[in-house]
């Protein structure tokens, strides 16, 4: 079970209690921890398949106790997706400086995205498995597409600056890079042998320098 | 809607009729076409979520008409997964010749897998989205793992032969390569601008030579 750090509660602005805390007097769950468990259930069974009854079973609390924290299943989804997207966009924003070369920004985006994927794995997993069946999902997928377009722009910029080869598809290349990065949620085990930095090093070497000796 | 070519019927060995044919007197569907439509429904709604009633609605035939062709939803899944896995393993088998260098086999595996992903996209999509909840799924995932292990062996062989750089993770590299390839089912549109060969060229250049100019 991934650990989720205590963060600011988005609704009240107060600091949420740690995961075993008891905000608002509910034993065992604060809003933060409740969402974290729900995201795991979504990832295991699929968001559409998961009912409030299933969430209640996995949390070990009644449905009305869940509604004490959130108004709907969709609110849980929305908050989880916001977390994933905010983190990914923040990582991109940190490397998008106007005076740096495209290839350096591209490397920064690869490293930053991998760090977010590993740190926020359940939330990003949920994002990547979305089918886009509701306004919340459609909005999240639009933000995902903006990330893809940013990587597309960086590839083009790096080509224009003479740092990236020209004999590749400008449409496929960004998607292959992101596909490689996103696959990490399917197979990487945080805490296993090898650090996140080593993983990012391997990805950057492969994408920019190639594997050939 | 992806077109599926008429092929040998696995059960009878007779040639299946084209998709608008009427084998066994059922209007509109032969077994081949029926499975193809069911796979699209599985991919859209998720295999677990899809009921025989939903398949009946999408096919526009009764449930008993479906049972005329197949015994169960799981039989449809199994046949679709076999098709994806047989094609992927065939593509790998074609390049796994004992006297060729690891790096050349690796390139062949990348090109062959991409060709299968594009040609058999709905079937491979189904395979890649499996959650492993039944014996059929578990068996399919075990065959997928064998493919990963083969790519792992090829990376190691190419490193031992001095063709692949040593300063990369032997565990992450094969998974990043496969993740990049597998992402194709999420974004590639067959028939769009650019051929499958161009897509494979871009992937091979990125993995082996790197993007840096």
Short mmCIF file of C-alpha atoms in Angstrom, two decimals:
data_model
loop_
_atom_site.label_atom_id
_atom_site.label_comp_id
_atom_site.label_asym_id
_atom_site.label_seq_id
_atom_site.Cartn_x
_atom_site.Cartn_y
_atom_site.Cartn_z
CA UNK A 1 0.00 0.00 0.00
CA UNK A 2 1.56 3.29 -1.05
CA UNK A 3 2.06 5.77 1.70
CA UNK A 4 0.54 9.17 1.18
CA UNK A 5 2.05 12.14 2.98
CA UNK A 6 -0.13 14.42 5.06
CA UNK A 7 -0.90 17.51 3.00
CA UNK A 8 -3.00 20.65 3.18
CA UNK A 9 -6.67 19.87 3.02
CA UNK A 10 -7.87 21.52 -0.18
CA UNK A 11 -11.30 22.27 1.18
CA UNK A 12 -10.54 23.83 4.52
CA UNK A 13 -6.95 24.89 4.09
CA UNK A 14 -6.13 23.24 7.40
CA UNK A 15 -3.41 20.65 7.68
CA UNK A 16 -4.83 17.15 7.32
CA UNK A 17 -4.03 14.70 10.07
CA UNK A 18 -1.63 11.84 9.33
CA UNK A 19 -3.14 8.75 7.74
CA UNK A 20 -4.13 7.18 11.05
CA UNK A 21 -5.55 10.45 12.34
CA UNK A 22 -9.17 11.15 13.09
CA UNK A 23 -10.23 14.43 11.56
CA UNK A 24 -13.85 15.29 12.27
CA UNK A 25 -13.97 12.44 14.77
CA UNK A 26 -14.15 9.58 12.22
CA UNK A 27 -11.96 6.74 13.39
CA UNK A 28 -9.22 5.58 11.00
CA UNK A 29 -9.70 7.95 8.09
CA UNK A 30 -9.16 11.54 7.23
CA UNK A 31 -10.15 12.77 3.78
CA UNK A 32 -6.60 12.32 2.51
CA UNK A 33 -6.27 8.69 3.56
CA UNK A 34 -9.80 7.88 2.42
CA UNK A 35 -9.05 9.15 -1.07
CA UNK A 36 -5.79 7.22 -1.15
CA UNK A 37 -7.56 3.92 -0.35
CA UNK A 38 -10.34 4.65 -2.87
CA UNK A 39 -7.75 5.28 -5.60
CA UNK A 40 -6.25 1.87 -4.93
CA UNK A 41 -9.68 0.27 -5.28
CA UNK A 42 -10.31 2.21 -8.52
CA UNK A 43 -6.97 1.00 -9.90
CA UNK A 44 -7.66 -2.60 -8.96
CA UNK A 45 -11.23 -2.92 -10.22
CA UNK A 46 -11.58 0.01 -12.63
CA UNK A 47 -13.30 3.28 -11.75
CA UNK A 48 -16.53 2.49 -13.58
CA UNK A 49 -16.82 -0.94 -11.97
CA UNK A 50 -16.24 0.38 -8.47
CA UNK A 51 -19.42 1.17 -6.51
CA UNK A 52 -19.75 3.14 -3.31
CA UNK A 53 -20.62 -0.22 -1.73
CA UNK A 54 -17.25 -1.64 -2.81
CA UNK A 55 -15.47 1.43 -1.44
CA UNK A 56 -17.37 1.00 1.82
CA UNK A 57 -16.26 -2.65 2.02
CA UNK A 58 -12.61 -1.85 1.35
CA UNK A 59 -12.55 1.08 3.74
CA UNK A 60 -14.40 -0.88 6.42
CA UNK A 61 -16.71 2.05 7.07
CA UNK A 62 -20.33 2.69 6.11
CA UNK A 63 -21.36 4.54 2.98
CA UNK A 64 -22.71 7.39 5.10
CA UNK A 65 -19.29 7.66 6.76
CA UNK A 66 -17.77 8.03 3.26
CA UNK A 67 -20.31 10.75 2.45
CA UNK A 68 -19.14 12.54 5.56
CA UNK A 69 -15.85 13.17 3.69
CA UNK A 70 -16.93 13.43 0.05
CA UNK A 71 -20.12 14.10 -1.88
CA UNK A 72 -19.68 11.43 -4.55
CA UNK A 73 -17.45 8.84 -6.13
CA UNK A 74 -16.72 11.40 -8.84
CA UNK A 75 -15.43 13.90 -6.29
CA UNK A 76 -12.85 11.32 -5.20
CA UNK A 77 -11.88 10.75 -8.82
CA UNK A 78 -11.60 14.47 -9.49
CA UNK A 79 -9.40 15.12 -6.50
CA UNK A 80 -7.11 12.18 -7.35
CA UNK A 81 -6.79 13.33 -10.97
CA UNK A 82 -6.07 16.91 -9.92
CA UNK A 83 -3.27 15.65 -7.74
CA UNK A 84 -1.68 13.68 -10.60
CA UNK A 85 -2.10 16.47 -13.15
CA UNK A 86 -0.98 19.27 -10.81
CA UNK A 87 2.19 17.30 -10.02
CA UNK A 88 2.94 16.53 -13.67
CA UNK A 89 2.33 20.14 -14.74
CA UNK A 90 4.44 21.44 -11.88
CA UNK A 91 7.31 19.18 -12.94
CA UNK A 92 7.00 20.47 -16.51
CA UNK A 93 6.74 24.09 -15.40
CA UNK A 94 9.99 23.78 -13.48
CA UNK A 95 11.99 23.01 -16.62
CA UNK A 96 10.11 25.27 -19.07
CA UNK A 97 12.39 28.29 -18.82
CA UNK A 98 12.38 30.53 -21.90
CA UNK A 99 16.16 30.81 -22.22
CA UNK A 100 17.04 27.11 -21.96
CA UNK A 101 17.52 24.87 -24.98
CA UNK A 102 14.74 22.51 -26.04
CA UNK A 103 16.86 19.40 -25.61
CA UNK A 104 17.68 20.34 -22.01
CA UNK A 105 14.03 21.01 -21.27
CA UNK A 106 13.17 17.66 -22.86
CA UNK A 107 15.63 15.89 -20.59
CA UNK A 108 14.16 17.78 -17.62
CA UNK A 109 10.65 16.76 -18.59
CA UNK A 110 11.66 13.08 -18.83
CA UNK A 111 13.36 13.17 -15.41
CA UNK A 112 10.61 15.23 -13.76
CA UNK A 113 7.78 13.09 -15.14
CA UNK A 114 9.46 9.89 -14.02
CA UNK A 115 9.89 11.32 -10.53
CA UNK A 116 6.18 12.23 -10.37
CA UNK A 117 5.12 8.84 -11.76
CA UNK A 118 7.06 7.03 -9.06
CA UNK A 119 6.11 9.42 -6.21
CA UNK A 120 2.42 9.64 -7.13
CA UNK A 121 2.08 6.24 -8.76
CA UNK A 122 -1.52 5.36 -7.73
CA UNK A 123 -2.81 8.78 -8.81
CA UNK A 124 -0.99 8.79 -12.14
CA UNK A 125 -2.05 5.18 -12.76
CA UNK A 126 -5.67 6.26 -12.34
CA UNK A 127 -5.11 9.13 -14.78
CA UNK A 128 -3.48 6.92 -17.39
CA UNK A 129 -6.27 4.32 -17.30
CA UNK A 130 -9.11 6.80 -17.77
CA UNK A 131 -11.61 6.10 -20.49
CA UNK A 132 -13.10 9.59 -20.63
CA UNK A 133 -16.73 8.76 -19.84
CA UNK A 134 -17.63 11.84 -17.77
CA UNK A 135 -16.95 15.60 -17.74
CA UNK A 136 -14.34 15.13 -14.99
CA UNK A 137 -12.53 12.52 -17.08
CA UNK A 138 -12.81 14.52 -20.28
CA UNK A 139 -11.32 17.57 -18.56
CA UNK A 140 -8.46 15.47 -17.20
CA UNK A 141 -7.77 13.95 -20.61
CA UNK A 142 -7.64 17.45 -22.11
CA UNK A 143 -4.97 18.42 -19.57
CA UNK A 144 -3.09 15.23 -20.48
CA UNK A 145 -3.24 16.22 -24.13
CA UNK A 146 -1.73 19.60 -23.28
CA UNK A 147 1.22 17.79 -21.72
CA UNK A 148 1.65 15.78 -24.93
CA UNK A 149 1.55 18.99 -26.97
CA UNK A 150 4.22 20.54 -24.75
CA UNK A 151 6.52 17.58 -25.40
CA UNK A 152 5.73 17.91 -29.10
CA UNK A 153 6.77 21.56 -28.97
CA UNK A 154 9.99 20.71 -27.15
CA UNK A 155 10.90 18.10 -29.77
CA UNK A 156 10.27 20.66 -32.52
CA UNK A 157 12.22 23.36 -30.70
CA UNK A 158 15.20 21.02 -30.17
CA UNK A 159 15.09 20.09 -33.86
CA UNK A 160 15.03 23.77 -34.85
CA UNK A 161 17.98 24.43 -32.55
CA UNK A 162 19.92 21.65 -34.29
CA UNK A 163 20.14 19.48 -31.17
CA UNK A 164 17.73 16.73 -32.23
CA UNK A 165 17.85 14.57 -35.35
CA UNK A 166 15.50 15.53 -38.17
CA UNK A 167 14.87 12.05 -39.60
CA UNK A 168 12.21 11.10 -37.06
CA UNK A 169 8.45 11.60 -36.95
CA UNK A 170 7.55 14.77 -35.05
CA UNK A 171 4.19 13.23 -34.22
CA UNK A 172 5.28 9.75 -33.14
CA UNK A 173 8.44 10.73 -31.25
CA UNK A 174 6.78 12.66 -28.37
CA UNK A 175 4.18 9.91 -27.99
CA UNK A 176 6.80 7.15 -27.95
CA UNK A 177 8.74 9.07 -25.29
CA UNK A 178 5.64 9.59 -23.15
CA UNK A 179 4.53 6.00 -23.72
CA UNK A 180 7.89 4.78 -22.48
CA UNK A 181 7.64 6.99 -19.39
CA UNK A 182 4.00 6.15 -18.67
CA UNK A 183 4.67 2.41 -18.87
CA UNK A 184 6.54 2.79 -15.60
CA UNK A 185 3.28 2.64 -13.63
CA UNK A 186 2.70 -0.84 -15.07
CA UNK A 187 5.96 -2.46 -14.05
CA UNK A 188 8.13 -0.34 -11.75
CA UNK A 189 8.19 -1.29 -8.09
CA UNK A 190 9.20 1.65 -5.91
CA UNK A 191 11.53 0.52 -3.17
CA UNK A 192 12.98 -2.30 -5.30
CA UNK A 193 16.60 -2.42 -6.41
CA UNK A 194 17.65 0.74 -8.24
CA UNK A 195 16.63 4.28 -7.41
CA UNK A 196 14.27 6.56 -9.30
CA UNK A 197 17.32 8.54 -10.45
CA UNK A 198 18.86 5.41 -11.97
CA UNK A 199 15.61 4.70 -13.78
CA UNK A 200 15.52 8.27 -15.11
CA UNK A 201 19.20 7.97 -16.17
CA UNK A 202 18.44 4.83 -18.18
CA UNK A 203 15.43 6.49 -19.84
CA UNK A 204 17.35 9.66 -20.72
CA UNK A 205 20.32 7.68 -22.09
CA UNK A 206 18.03 5.56 -24.22
CA UNK A 207 16.01 8.47 -25.61
CA UNK A 208 18.81 10.96 -26.23
CA UNK A 209 21.97 8.90 -26.74
CA UNK A 210 20.60 5.53 -27.79
CA UNK A 211 21.49 2.13 -26.46
CA UNK A 212 24.13 1.25 -29.04
CA UNK A 213 27.60 0.99 -27.46
CA UNK B 1 -14.09 -0.03 -36.79
CA UNK B 2 -11.04 -2.17 -37.60
CA UNK B 3 -11.51 -4.62 -40.42
CA UNK B 4 -10.65 -8.19 -39.72
CA UNK B 5 -9.66 -10.44 -42.62
CA UNK B 6 -11.47 -13.69 -43.21
CA UNK B 7 -9.31 -16.51 -41.84
CA UNK B 8 -9.40 -20.22 -41.22
CA UNK B 9 -12.01 -21.13 -38.66
CA UNK B 10 -10.05 -22.67 -35.80
CA UNK B 11 -12.81 -25.05 -34.84
CA UNK B 12 -13.79 -26.57 -38.15
CA UNK B 13 -10.71 -25.90 -40.28
CA UNK B 14 -12.99 -24.57 -42.98
CA UNK B 15 -12.51 -21.13 -44.43
CA UNK B 16 -14.69 -18.61 -42.61
CA UNK B 17 -16.96 -16.45 -44.71
CA UNK B 18 -16.16 -12.75 -45.06
CA UNK B 19 -17.49 -10.51 -42.31
CA UNK B 20 -20.88 -10.09 -43.94
CA UNK B 21 -21.14 -13.82 -44.64
CA UNK B 22 -23.63 -16.19 -43.08
CA UNK B 23 -21.93 -19.35 -41.85
CA UNK B 24 -24.35 -21.81 -40.24
CA UNK B 25 -27.20 -19.69 -41.53
CA UNK B 26 -26.81 -16.83 -38.98
CA UNK B 27 -27.28 -13.54 -40.75
CA UNK B 28 -24.51 -10.96 -40.44
CA UNK B 29 -21.95 -12.80 -38.34
CA UNK B 30 -19.52 -15.62 -38.63
CA UNK B 31 -17.47 -16.60 -35.58
CA UNK B 32 -14.55 -14.47 -36.77
CA UNK B 33 -16.55 -11.27 -37.18
CA UNK B 34 -18.48 -11.88 -33.96
CA UNK B 35 -15.25 -12.14 -31.96
CA UNK B 36 -13.92 -9.01 -33.64
CA UNK B 37 -16.98 -6.98 -32.58
CA UNK B 38 -16.89 -8.41 -29.04
CA UNK B 39 -13.23 -7.42 -28.68
CA UNK B 40 -14.12 -3.84 -29.58
CA UNK B 41 -16.81 -3.84 -26.89
CA UNK B 42 -14.37 -5.32 -24.35
CA UNK B 43 -11.85 -2.58 -25.20
CA UNK B 44 -14.42 0.17 -24.89
CA UNK B 45 -16.09 -0.88 -21.63
CA UNK B 46 -13.54 -3.24 -20.07
CA UNK B 47 -13.80 -7.03 -20.20
CA UNK B 48 -15.10 -7.43 -16.64
CA UNK B 49 -17.76 -4.74 -17.10
CA UNK B 50 -19.02 -6.25 -20.37
CA UNK B 51 -21.97 -8.61 -19.98
CA UNK B 52 -23.36 -11.02 -22.56
CA UNK B 53 -26.36 -8.65 -22.67
CA UNK B 54 -24.10 -5.78 -23.71
CA UNK B 55 -22.49 -7.97 -26.38
CA UNK B 56 -25.96 -8.92 -27.60
CA UNK B 57 -26.91 -5.22 -27.85
CA UNK B 58 -23.79 -4.26 -29.75
CA UNK B 59 -23.99 -7.23 -32.09
CA UNK B 60 -27.71 -6.71 -32.65
CA UNK B 61 -28.38 -10.42 -32.18
CA UNK B 62 -29.85 -12.38 -29.29
CA UNK B 63 -27.77 -13.96 -26.57
CA UNK B 64 -28.75 -17.41 -27.81
CA UNK B 65 -27.46 -16.44 -31.26
CA UNK B 66 -24.13 -15.58 -29.61
CA UNK B 67 -24.09 -18.95 -27.85
CA UNK B 68 -24.52 -20.54 -31.26
CA UNK B 69 -20.94 -19.39 -32.01
CA UNK B 70 -19.24 -19.49 -28.60
CA UNK B 71 -19.80 -21.14 -25.24
CA UNK B 72 -19.00 -18.16 -23.04
CA UNK B 73 -17.64 -14.65 -22.79
CA UNK B 74 -14.40 -16.18 -21.59
CA UNK B 75 -14.09 -18.26 -24.77
CA UNK B 76 -14.18 -15.02 -26.78
CA UNK B 77 -11.52 -13.52 -24.54
CA UNK B 78 -9.35 -16.61 -24.82
CA UNK B 79 -9.51 -16.72 -28.61
CA UNK B 80 -8.74 -12.99 -28.89
CA UNK B 81 -5.77 -13.29 -26.53
CA UNK B 82 -4.44 -16.33 -28.36
CA UNK B 83 -4.52 -14.37 -31.58
CA UNK B 84 -2.53 -11.47 -30.07
CA UNK B 85 -0.02 -13.71 -28.32
CA UNK B 86 0.45 -16.10 -31.26
CA UNK B 87 1.16 -13.12 -33.53
CA UNK B 88 3.62 -11.52 -31.10
CA UNK B 89 5.44 -14.82 -30.48
CA UNK B 90 5.58 -15.53 -34.22
CA UNK B 91 7.15 -12.11 -34.83
CA UNK B 92 9.73 -12.80 -32.14
CA UNK B 93 10.40 -16.32 -33.40
CA UNK B 94 11.19 -14.97 -36.86
CA UNK B 95 14.14 -12.91 -35.59
CA UNK B 96 15.41 -15.30 -32.92
CA UNK B 97 18.02 -17.06 -35.01
CA UNK B 98 20.91 -18.55 -33.04
CA UNK B 99 23.68 -17.13 -35.23
CA UNK B 100 22.51 -13.50 -35.36
CA UNK B 101 23.75 -10.81 -33.00
CA UNK B 102 21.61 -9.74 -30.06
CA UNK B 103 21.38 -6.14 -31.23
CA UNK B 104 20.05 -7.20 -34.63
CA UNK B 105 17.51 -9.48 -33.00
CA UNK B 106 16.50 -6.62 -30.71
CA UNK B 107 15.90 -4.37 -33.68
CA UNK B 108 13.92 -7.15 -35.35
CA UNK B 109 11.81 -7.60 -32.23
CA UNK B 110 11.03 -3.87 -32.08
CA UNK B 111 10.03 -3.78 -35.76
CA UNK B 112 8.08 -7.05 -35.63
CA UNK B 113 6.21 -6.14 -32.45
CA UNK B 114 5.21 -2.75 -33.84
CA UNK B 115 3.91 -4.41 -36.99
CA UNK B 116 1.81 -6.84 -34.93
CA UNK B 117 0.51 -4.05 -32.67
CA UNK B 118 -0.70 -2.07 -35.64
CA UNK B 119 -2.06 -5.05 -37.59
CA UNK B 120 -3.79 -6.68 -34.61
CA UNK B 121 -4.45 -3.54 -32.60
CA UNK B 122 -7.80 -4.48 -30.98
CA UNK B 123 -6.50 -7.89 -29.92
CA UNK B 124 -3.21 -6.58 -28.52
CA UNK B 125 -5.08 -3.72 -26.79
CA UNK B 126 -7.21 -6.30 -25.01
CA UNK B 127 -4.10 -8.22 -23.98
CA UNK B 128 -2.33 -5.14 -22.65
CA UNK B 129 -5.32 -4.04 -20.55
CA UNK B 130 -5.81 -7.39 -18.82
CA UNK B 131 -6.04 -7.38 -15.06
CA UNK B 132 -5.43 -11.11 -14.59
CA UNK B 133 -8.62 -12.05 -12.79
CA UNK B 134 -9.17 -15.52 -14.30
CA UNK B 135 -7.13 -18.56 -15.36
CA UNK B 136 -7.37 -17.49 -19.02
CA UNK B 137 -6.01 -14.04 -18.14
CA UNK B 138 -3.32 -15.42 -15.85
CA UNK B 139 -2.12 -17.77 -18.60
CA UNK B 140 -2.02 -14.87 -21.08
CA UNK B 141 -0.08 -12.68 -18.67
CA UNK B 142 2.43 -15.49 -18.17
CA UNK B 143 2.99 -15.62 -21.95
CA UNK B 144 3.42 -11.82 -21.92
CA UNK B 145 6.03 -12.18 -19.20
CA UNK B 146 7.94 -14.68 -21.34
CA UNK B 147 8.11 -12.06 -24.09
CA UNK B 148 9.54 -9.56 -21.59
CA UNK B 149 12.12 -12.14 -20.49
CA UNK B 150 13.13 -12.72 -24.11
CA UNK B 151 13.75 -8.99 -24.59
CA UNK B 152 15.70 -9.02 -21.33
CA UNK B 153 17.88 -11.86 -22.67
CA UNK B 154 18.44 -9.99 -25.94
CA UNK B 155 19.57 -6.85 -24.09
CA UNK B 156 21.98 -8.96 -22.02
CA UNK B 157 23.27 -10.81 -25.09
CA UNK B 158 23.85 -7.55 -26.98
CA UNK B 159 25.70 -6.15 -23.96
CA UNK B 160 27.86 -9.30 -23.76
CA UNK B 161 28.62 -9.00 -27.47
CA UNK B 162 29.77 -5.40 -26.91
CA UNK B 163 27.02 -3.88 -29.07
CA UNK B 164 24.94 -2.30 -26.30
CA UNK B 165 26.07 0.17 -23.66
CA UNK B 166 26.72 -1.24 -20.20
CA UNK B 167 25.72 1.81 -18.13
CA UNK B 168 21.99 1.11 -18.23
CA UNK B 169 19.70 -0.96 -16.03
CA UNK B 170 19.28 -4.48 -17.44
CA UNK B 171 15.92 -4.70 -15.71
CA UNK B 172 14.45 -1.30 -16.65
CA UNK B 173 15.75 -1.13 -20.23
CA UNK B 174 13.70 -4.03 -21.68
CA UNK B 175 10.58 -2.76 -19.89
CA UNK B 176 11.06 0.81 -21.12
CA UNK B 177 11.47 -0.50 -24.68
CA UNK B 178 8.34 -2.64 -24.44
CA UNK B 179 6.44 0.17 -22.70
CA UNK B 180 7.32 2.48 -25.57
CA UNK B 181 6.16 -0.10 -28.12
CA UNK B 182 2.99 -1.03 -26.24
CA UNK B 183 1.94 2.61 -25.91
CA UNK B 184 1.26 2.55 -29.63
CA UNK B 185 -2.15 0.95 -29.06
CA UNK B 186 -3.13 4.04 -27.03
CA UNK B 187 -2.36 6.73 -29.60
CA UNK B 188 -1.48 5.37 -33.06
CA UNK B 189 -4.15 5.64 -35.71
CA UNK B 190 -3.61 3.12 -38.50
CA UNK B 191 -4.29 4.68 -41.85
CA UNK B 192 -3.23 8.14 -40.65
CA UNK B 193 -0.23 10.00 -42.05
CA UNK B 194 2.95 7.93 -41.87
CA UNK B 195 3.31 4.22 -42.45
CA UNK B 196 3.94 1.49 -39.90
CA UNK B 197 7.49 1.22 -41.27
CA UNK B 198 8.10 4.92 -40.57
CA UNK B 199 6.81 4.45 -37.04
CA UNK B 200 9.13 1.47 -36.56
CA UNK B 201 12.06 3.48 -38.01
CA UNK B 202 11.46 6.27 -35.48
CA UNK B 203 11.27 3.78 -32.61
CA UNK B 204 14.43 1.92 -33.65
CA UNK B 205 16.38 5.17 -34.15
CA UNK B 206 15.31 6.42 -30.74
CA UNK B 207 16.13 3.20 -28.89
CA UNK B 208 19.40 2.29 -30.59
CA UNK B 209 20.88 5.55 -31.87
CA UNK B 210 19.20 8.14 -29.64
CA UNK B 211 17.49 11.34 -30.66
CA UNK B 212 20.45 13.66 -30.23
CA UNK B 213 21.60 15.13 -33.54
#
